[in-house]
PDB file of C-alpha atoms in Angstrom:
ATOM      1  CA  UNK A   1      12.587 -15.574 -17.404  1.00 38.00           C
ATOM      2  CA  UNK A   2      12.838 -12.019 -16.111  1.00 47.00           C
ATOM      3  CA  UNK A   3      10.885 -11.149 -12.997  1.00 54.00           C
ATOM      4  CA  UNK A   4      11.261  -7.410 -13.544  1.00 64.00           C
ATOM      5  CA  UNK A   5       7.642  -7.285 -14.681  1.00 82.00           C
ATOM      6  CA  UNK A   6       4.752  -8.472 -12.545  1.00 85.00           C
ATOM      7  CA  UNK A   7       3.301 -10.422 -15.472  1.00 84.00           C
ATOM      8  CA  UNK A   8       6.272 -12.804 -15.233  1.00 85.00           C
ATOM      9  CA  UNK A   9       4.772 -14.136 -11.996  1.00 87.00           C
ATOM     10  CA  UNK A  10       1.384 -15.017 -13.538  1.00 89.00           C
ATOM     11  CA  UNK A  11       2.628 -18.368 -14.784  1.00 88.00           C
ATOM     12  CA  UNK A  12       3.594 -19.291 -11.221  1.00 92.00           C
ATOM     13  CA  UNK A  13       0.732 -17.870  -9.135  1.00 92.00           C
ATOM     14  CA  UNK A  14      -2.029 -17.233 -11.661  1.00 93.00           C
ATOM     15  CA  UNK A  15      -3.662 -14.047 -12.927  1.00 91.00           C
ATOM     16  CA  UNK A  16      -6.271 -13.963 -10.137  1.00 93.00           C
ATOM     17  CA  UNK A  17      -3.597 -13.682  -7.471  1.00 92.00           C
ATOM     18  CA  UNK A  18      -1.817 -10.945  -9.430  1.00 91.00           C
ATOM     19  CA  UNK A  19      -5.074  -8.991  -9.742  1.00 91.00           C
ATOM     20  CA  UNK A  20      -5.758  -9.405  -6.014  1.00 93.00           C
ATOM     21  CA  UNK A  21      -2.219  -8.308  -5.165  1.00 90.00           C
ATOM     22  CA  UNK A  22      -2.558  -5.190  -7.327  1.00 91.00           C
ATOM     23  CA  UNK A  23      -5.937  -4.356  -5.758  1.00 93.00           C
ATOM     24  CA  UNK A  24      -4.480  -4.686  -2.252  1.00 93.00           C
ATOM     25  CA  UNK A  25      -1.396  -2.673  -3.195  1.00 93.00           C
ATOM     26  CA  UNK A  26      -3.606   0.057  -4.635  1.00 93.00           C
ATOM     27  CA  UNK A  27      -5.133   0.549  -1.179  1.00 94.00           C
ATOM     28  CA  UNK A  28      -1.724   1.353   0.304  1.00 93.00           C
ATOM     29  CA  UNK A  29       0.029   2.906  -2.702  1.00 93.00           C
ATOM     30  CA  UNK A  30       0.561   6.141  -0.769  1.00 94.00           C
ATOM     31  CA  UNK A  31       2.280   4.371   2.144  1.00 95.00           C
ATOM     32  CA  UNK A  32       6.058   4.626   1.879  1.00 96.00           C
ATOM     33  CA  UNK A  33       8.186   1.813   3.284  1.00 96.00           C
ATOM     34  CA  UNK A  34      11.849   1.740   4.297  1.00 97.00           C
ATOM     35  CA  UNK A  35      13.687  -1.493   5.084  1.00 97.00           C
ATOM     36  CA  UNK A  36      16.832  -1.215   7.235  1.00 96.00           C
ATOM     37  CA  UNK A  37      19.483  -3.871   7.768  1.00 95.00           C
ATOM     38  CA  UNK A  38      23.227  -4.074   8.358  1.00 95.00           C
ATOM     39  CA  UNK A  39      24.668  -5.423   5.109  1.00 92.00           C
ATOM     40  CA  UNK A  40      24.165  -5.408   1.352  1.00 90.00           C
ATOM     41  CA  UNK A  41      25.911  -8.735   0.759  1.00 90.00           C
ATOM     42  CA  UNK A  42      25.511 -12.237   2.099  1.00 86.00           C
ATOM     43  CA  UNK A  43      22.852 -13.740   4.305  1.00 85.00           C
ATOM     44  CA  UNK A  44      19.162 -14.434   4.161  1.00 89.00           C
ATOM     45  CA  UNK A  45      17.965 -10.898   4.892  1.00 91.00           C
ATOM     46  CA  UNK A  46      19.845  -9.590   1.857  1.00 93.00           C
ATOM     47  CA  UNK A  47      18.294 -12.274  -0.341  1.00 93.00           C
ATOM     48  CA  UNK A  48      14.836 -11.356   0.943  1.00 92.00           C
ATOM     49  CA  UNK A  49      15.317  -7.608   0.440  1.00 95.00           C
ATOM     50  CA  UNK A  50      16.854  -8.009  -3.030  1.00 94.00           C
ATOM     51  CA  UNK A  51      13.542  -9.526  -4.103  1.00 90.00           C
ATOM     52  CA  UNK A  52      11.078  -7.798  -1.795  1.00 92.00           C
ATOM     53  CA  UNK A  53      12.028  -4.155  -2.442  1.00 95.00           C
ATOM     54  CA  UNK A  54      11.637  -4.469  -6.245  1.00 93.00           C
ATOM     55  CA  UNK A  55       8.348  -6.347  -5.748  1.00 92.00           C
ATOM     56  CA  UNK A  56       6.978  -3.530  -3.582  1.00 93.00           C
ATOM     57  CA  UNK A  57       7.920  -1.098  -6.346  1.00 94.00           C
ATOM     58  CA  UNK A  58       6.388  -3.311  -9.051  1.00 91.00           C
ATOM     59  CA  UNK A  59       3.001  -3.101  -7.334  1.00 92.00           C
ATOM     60  CA  UNK A  60       3.300   0.661  -6.866  1.00 93.00           C
ATOM     61  CA  UNK A  61       4.334   0.931  -3.213  1.00 95.00           C
ATOM     62  CA  UNK A  62       7.170   3.415  -2.618  1.00 97.00           C
ATOM     63  CA  UNK A  63       9.957   1.366  -1.062  1.00 97.00           C
ATOM     64  CA  UNK A  64      13.602   1.936  -0.125  1.00 97.00           C
ATOM     65  CA  UNK A  65      16.380  -0.128   1.409  1.00 97.00           C
ATOM     66  CA  UNK A  66      18.808   1.525   3.832  1.00 98.00           C
ATOM     67  CA  UNK A  67      21.963  -0.137   5.150  1.00 97.00           C
ATOM     68  CA  UNK A  68      23.601   0.890   8.411  1.00 97.00           C
ATOM     69  CA  UNK A  69      27.358   1.088   8.911  1.00 97.00           C
ATOM     70  CA  UNK A  70      29.231  -0.253  11.910  1.00 97.00           C
ATOM     71  CA  UNK A  71      32.613  -0.933  13.444  1.00 98.00           C
ATOM     72  CA  UNK A  72      34.190  -4.357  13.898  1.00 97.00           C
ATOM     73  CA  UNK A  73      33.476  -4.027  17.620  1.00 97.00           C
ATOM     74  CA  UNK A  74      29.815  -3.243  16.876  1.00 96.00           C
ATOM     75  CA  UNK A  75      29.435  -6.307  14.667  1.00 95.00           C
ATOM     76  CA  UNK A  76      31.214  -8.578  17.174  1.00 93.00           C
ATOM     77  CA  UNK A  77      28.837  -7.264  19.832  1.00 91.00           C
ATOM     78  CA  UNK A  78      25.715  -7.788  17.731  1.00 89.00           C
ATOM     79  CA  UNK A  79      26.918 -11.284  16.796  1.00 90.00           C
ATOM     80  CA  UNK A  80      27.022 -12.058  20.519  1.00 88.00           C
ATOM     81  CA  UNK A  81      23.483 -10.659  20.895  1.00 84.00           C
ATOM     82  CA  UNK A  82      22.412 -12.786  17.927  1.00 84.00           C
ATOM     83  CA  UNK A  83      23.872 -15.927  19.499  1.00 84.00           C
ATOM     84  CA  UNK A  84      22.256 -15.227  22.882  1.00 82.00           C
ATOM     85  CA  UNK A  85      18.896 -14.583  21.254  1.00 78.00           C
ATOM     86  CA  UNK A  86      19.240 -17.839  19.362  1.00 80.00           C
ATOM     87  CA  UNK A  87      19.771 -19.754  22.597  1.00 81.00           C
ATOM     88  CA  UNK A  88      23.535 -20.036  22.917  1.00 82.00           C
ATOM     89  CA  UNK A  89      25.000 -19.252  26.319  1.00 82.00           C
ATOM     90  CA  UNK A  90      27.900 -16.990  27.114  1.00 83.00           C
ATOM     91  CA  UNK A  91      31.217 -18.824  27.090  1.00 86.00           C
ATOM     92  CA  UNK A  92      33.172 -19.047  30.334  1.00 88.00           C
ATOM     93  CA  UNK A  93      34.558 -15.611  31.138  1.00 86.00           C
ATOM     94  CA  UNK A  94      32.487 -13.961  28.406  1.00 85.00           C
ATOM     95  CA  UNK A  95      30.065 -11.198  29.342  1.00 85.00           C
ATOM     96  CA  UNK A  96      28.140  -8.281  27.949  1.00 83.00           C
ATOM     97  CA  UNK A  97      30.057  -5.219  29.080  1.00 86.00           C
ATOM     98  CA  UNK A  98      28.995  -1.618  29.421  1.00 86.00           C
ATOM     99  CA  UNK A  99      31.571  -0.817  26.741  1.00 92.00           C
ATOM    100  CA  UNK A 100      29.764  -3.163  24.326  1.00 90.00           C
ATOM    101  CA  UNK A 101      26.403  -1.589  25.119  1.00 86.00           C
ATOM    102  CA  UNK A 102      27.893   1.876  24.644  1.00 90.00           C
ATOM    103  CA  UNK A 103      29.341   0.897  21.251  1.00 94.00           C
ATOM    104  CA  UNK A 104      25.993  -0.575  20.173  1.00 91.00           C
ATOM    105  CA  UNK A 105      24.195   2.658  21.023  1.00 89.00           C
ATOM    106  CA  UNK A 106      26.972   4.898  19.662  1.00 95.00           C
ATOM    107  CA  UNK A 107      26.969   3.189  16.268  1.00 96.00           C
ATOM    108  CA  UNK A 108      23.178   3.325  16.076  1.00 93.00           C
ATOM    109  CA  UNK A 109      23.245   6.996  17.107  1.00 94.00           C
ATOM    110  CA  UNK A 110      25.682   7.685  14.243  1.00 97.00           C
ATOM    111  CA  UNK A 111      23.427   5.803  11.842  1.00 97.00           C
ATOM    112  CA  UNK A 112      20.425   7.871  12.966  1.00 95.00           C
ATOM    113  CA  UNK A 113      22.193  10.847  11.389  1.00 96.00           C
ATOM    114  CA  UNK A 114      23.014   9.008   8.147  1.00 96.00           C
ATOM    115  CA  UNK A 115      20.070   6.724   7.383  1.00 96.00           C
ATOM    116  CA  UNK A 116      16.899   8.171   5.884  1.00 96.00           C
ATOM    117  CA  UNK A 117      14.072   6.984   8.137  1.00 95.00           C
ATOM    118  CA  UNK A 118      11.469   9.383   6.732  1.00 94.00           C
ATOM    119  CA  UNK A 119       8.761   7.027   5.544  1.00 95.00           C
ATOM    120  CA  UNK A 120       5.359   5.923   6.752  1.00 94.00           C
ATOM    121  CA  UNK A 121       6.610   2.484   7.791  1.00 92.00           C
ATOM    122  CA  UNK A 122      10.159   1.552   8.801  1.00 92.00           C
ATOM    123  CA  UNK A 123      11.003  -2.148   8.905  1.00 91.00           C
ATOM    124  CA  UNK A 124      14.105  -2.957  10.949  1.00 89.00           C
ATOM    125  CA  UNK A 125      15.693  -6.326  10.192  1.00 90.00           C
ATOM    126  CA  UNK A 126      17.429  -8.101  13.091  1.00 84.00           C
ATOM    127  CA  UNK A 127      19.173  -6.689  16.188  1.00 84.00           C
ATOM    128  CA  UNK A 128      21.954  -4.636  14.583  1.00 90.00           C
ATOM    129  CA  UNK A 129      19.815  -1.573  13.699  1.00 92.00           C
ATOM    130  CA  UNK A 130      17.134  -2.119  16.370  1.00 87.00           C
ATOM    131  CA  UNK A 131      18.225   0.893  18.440  1.00 86.00           C
ATOM    132  CA  UNK A 132      17.298   3.157  15.521  1.00 90.00           C
ATOM    133  CA  UNK A 133      13.745   2.942  16.868  1.00 84.00           C
ATOM    134  CA  UNK A 134      14.749   5.694  19.295  1.00 82.00           C
ATOM    135  CA  UNK A 135      14.695   8.062  16.286  1.00 84.00           C
ATOM    136  CA  UNK A 136      11.105   7.332  15.370  1.00 81.00           C
ATOM    137  CA  UNK A 137       8.553  10.039  15.018  1.00 82.00           C
ATOM    138  CA  UNK A 138       4.894   9.394  14.311  1.00 84.00           C
ATOM    139  CA  UNK A 139       5.581   6.735  11.706  1.00 87.00           C
ATOM    140  CA  UNK A 140       5.039   3.019  12.289  1.00 86.00           C
ATOM    141  CA  UNK A 141       7.946   0.714  13.020  1.00 84.00           C
ATOM    142  CA  UNK A 142       8.329  -3.034  12.574  1.00 83.00           C
ATOM    143  CA  UNK A 143      11.161  -5.065  14.004  1.00 81.00           C
ATOM    144  CA  UNK A 144      11.440  -8.170  11.823  1.00 83.00           C
ATOM    145  CA  UNK A 145      13.616 -10.657  13.639  1.00 79.00           C
ATOM    146  CA  UNK A 146      15.005 -13.376  11.385  1.00 81.00           C
ATOM    147  CA  UNK A 147      16.570 -15.193  14.333  1.00 79.00           C
ATOM    148  CA  UNK A 148      15.057 -18.293  15.948  1.00 75.00           C
ATOM    149  CA  UNK A 149      13.836 -16.926  19.287  1.00 68.00           C
ATOM    150  CA  UNK A 150      12.175 -20.090  20.529  1.00 71.00           C
ATOM    151  CA  UNK A 151      14.714 -20.570  23.340  1.00 72.00           C
ATOM    152  CA  UNK A 152      16.767 -17.413  23.926  1.00 68.00           C
ATOM    153  CA  UNK A 153      19.346 -17.116  26.678  1.00 68.00           C
ATOM    154  CA  UNK A 154      17.457 -15.096  29.258  1.00 63.00           C
ATOM    155  CA  UNK A 155      20.320 -12.854  30.353  1.00 60.00           C
ATOM    156  CA  UNK A 156      18.670  -9.592  31.440  1.00 44.00           C
ATOM    157  CA  UNK A 157      21.149  -7.487  29.493  1.00 50.00           C
ATOM    158  CA  UNK A 158      20.088  -8.759  26.090  1.00 55.00           C
ATOM    159  CA  UNK A 159      16.438  -7.967  26.703  1.00 52.00           C
ATOM    160  CA  UNK A 160      17.347  -4.526  28.030  1.00 48.00           C
ATOM    161  CA  UNK A 161      19.070  -3.811  24.751  1.00 53.00           C
ATOM    162  CA  UNK A 162      16.071  -4.900  22.722  1.00 54.00           C
ATOM    163  CA  UNK A 163      13.603  -3.055  24.899  1.00 47.00           C
ATOM    164  CA  UNK A 164      15.797   0.020  24.455  1.00 48.00           C
ATOM    165  CA  UNK A 165      14.822   1.938  27.551  1.00 47.00           C
ATOM    166  CA  UNK A 166      11.137   1.141  27.038  1.00 46.00           C
ATOM    167  CA  UNK A 167      11.126   2.586  23.507  1.00 51.00           C
ATOM    168  CA  UNK A 168       9.893  -0.780  22.355  1.00 50.00           C
ATOM    169  CA  UNK A 169       6.886  -1.118  24.584  1.00 47.00           C
ATOM    170  CA  UNK A 170       6.737  -4.902  24.624  1.00 45.00           C
ATOM    171  CA  UNK A 171       8.972  -7.837  23.820  1.00 45.00           C
ATOM    172  CA  UNK A 172       7.381 -11.223  23.483  1.00 44.00           C
ATOM    173  CA  UNK A 173       8.899 -13.972  21.334  1.00 44.00           C
ATOM    174  CA  UNK A 174       6.723 -15.901  18.912  1.00 39.00           C
ATOM    175  CA  UNK A 175       3.826 -13.456  18.859  1.00 42.00           C
ATOM    176  CA  UNK A 176       2.661 -10.490  16.864  1.00 41.00           C
ATOM    177  CA  UNK A 177       2.390  -7.406  19.039  1.00 40.00           C
ATOM    178  CA  UNK A 178       0.756  -4.146  18.115  1.00 39.00           C
ATOM    179  CA  UNK A 179       1.389  -0.816  19.790  1.00 38.00           C
ATOM    180  CA  UNK A 180       0.936   2.783  18.786  1.00 34.00           C
ATOM    181  CA  UNK A 181       4.327   3.049  17.137  1.00 37.00           C
ATOM    182  CA  UNK A 182       5.753  -0.426  16.846  1.00 42.00           C
ATOM    183  CA  UNK A 183       4.690  -3.758  15.488  1.00 44.00           C
ATOM    184  CA  UNK A 184       7.042  -6.464  16.659  1.00 44.00           C
ATOM    185  CA  UNK A 185       6.902  -9.422  14.317  1.00 40.00           C
ATOM    186  CA  UNK A 186       8.880 -12.483  15.295  1.00 34.00           C
TER     187      UNK A 186
END
């Protein structure tokens, strides 16, 4: 069965749900959405976006998927952030260095010049592209964290990175937060 047409889903969810979905989508059909993550292959976020972006388009919502680029050092750094956020502790002798923070910001600054963030809503997936929020204008931003944040390592440095010099106004695991420019969904 091909799911390239919305009617293919009727057998699974029923025609009433499809009609409701189309009615809801019609209310926001002029709202453009951009999803941003750090890879086009492998992992759960990719699997979600491979399905979600076409579904947005099927219901008439303009939707794009942008992928940031990074260096090996950047990805090693963000893997450490990921592990700390997920509750692992730094290994003996391991630390977050200023050089790592600089590389994280530098790579995101480079991506700000390359990635098209001109849409009504920008959805950032996971920590790798989170610093792109510094490029926001008047559009709405969502940080969708796919990491288990129920017991993060509370090293101050990791939260500083995610707060991004107060660009993200609040950080609170396991809640939905609304601000003027950012919805943080965890």
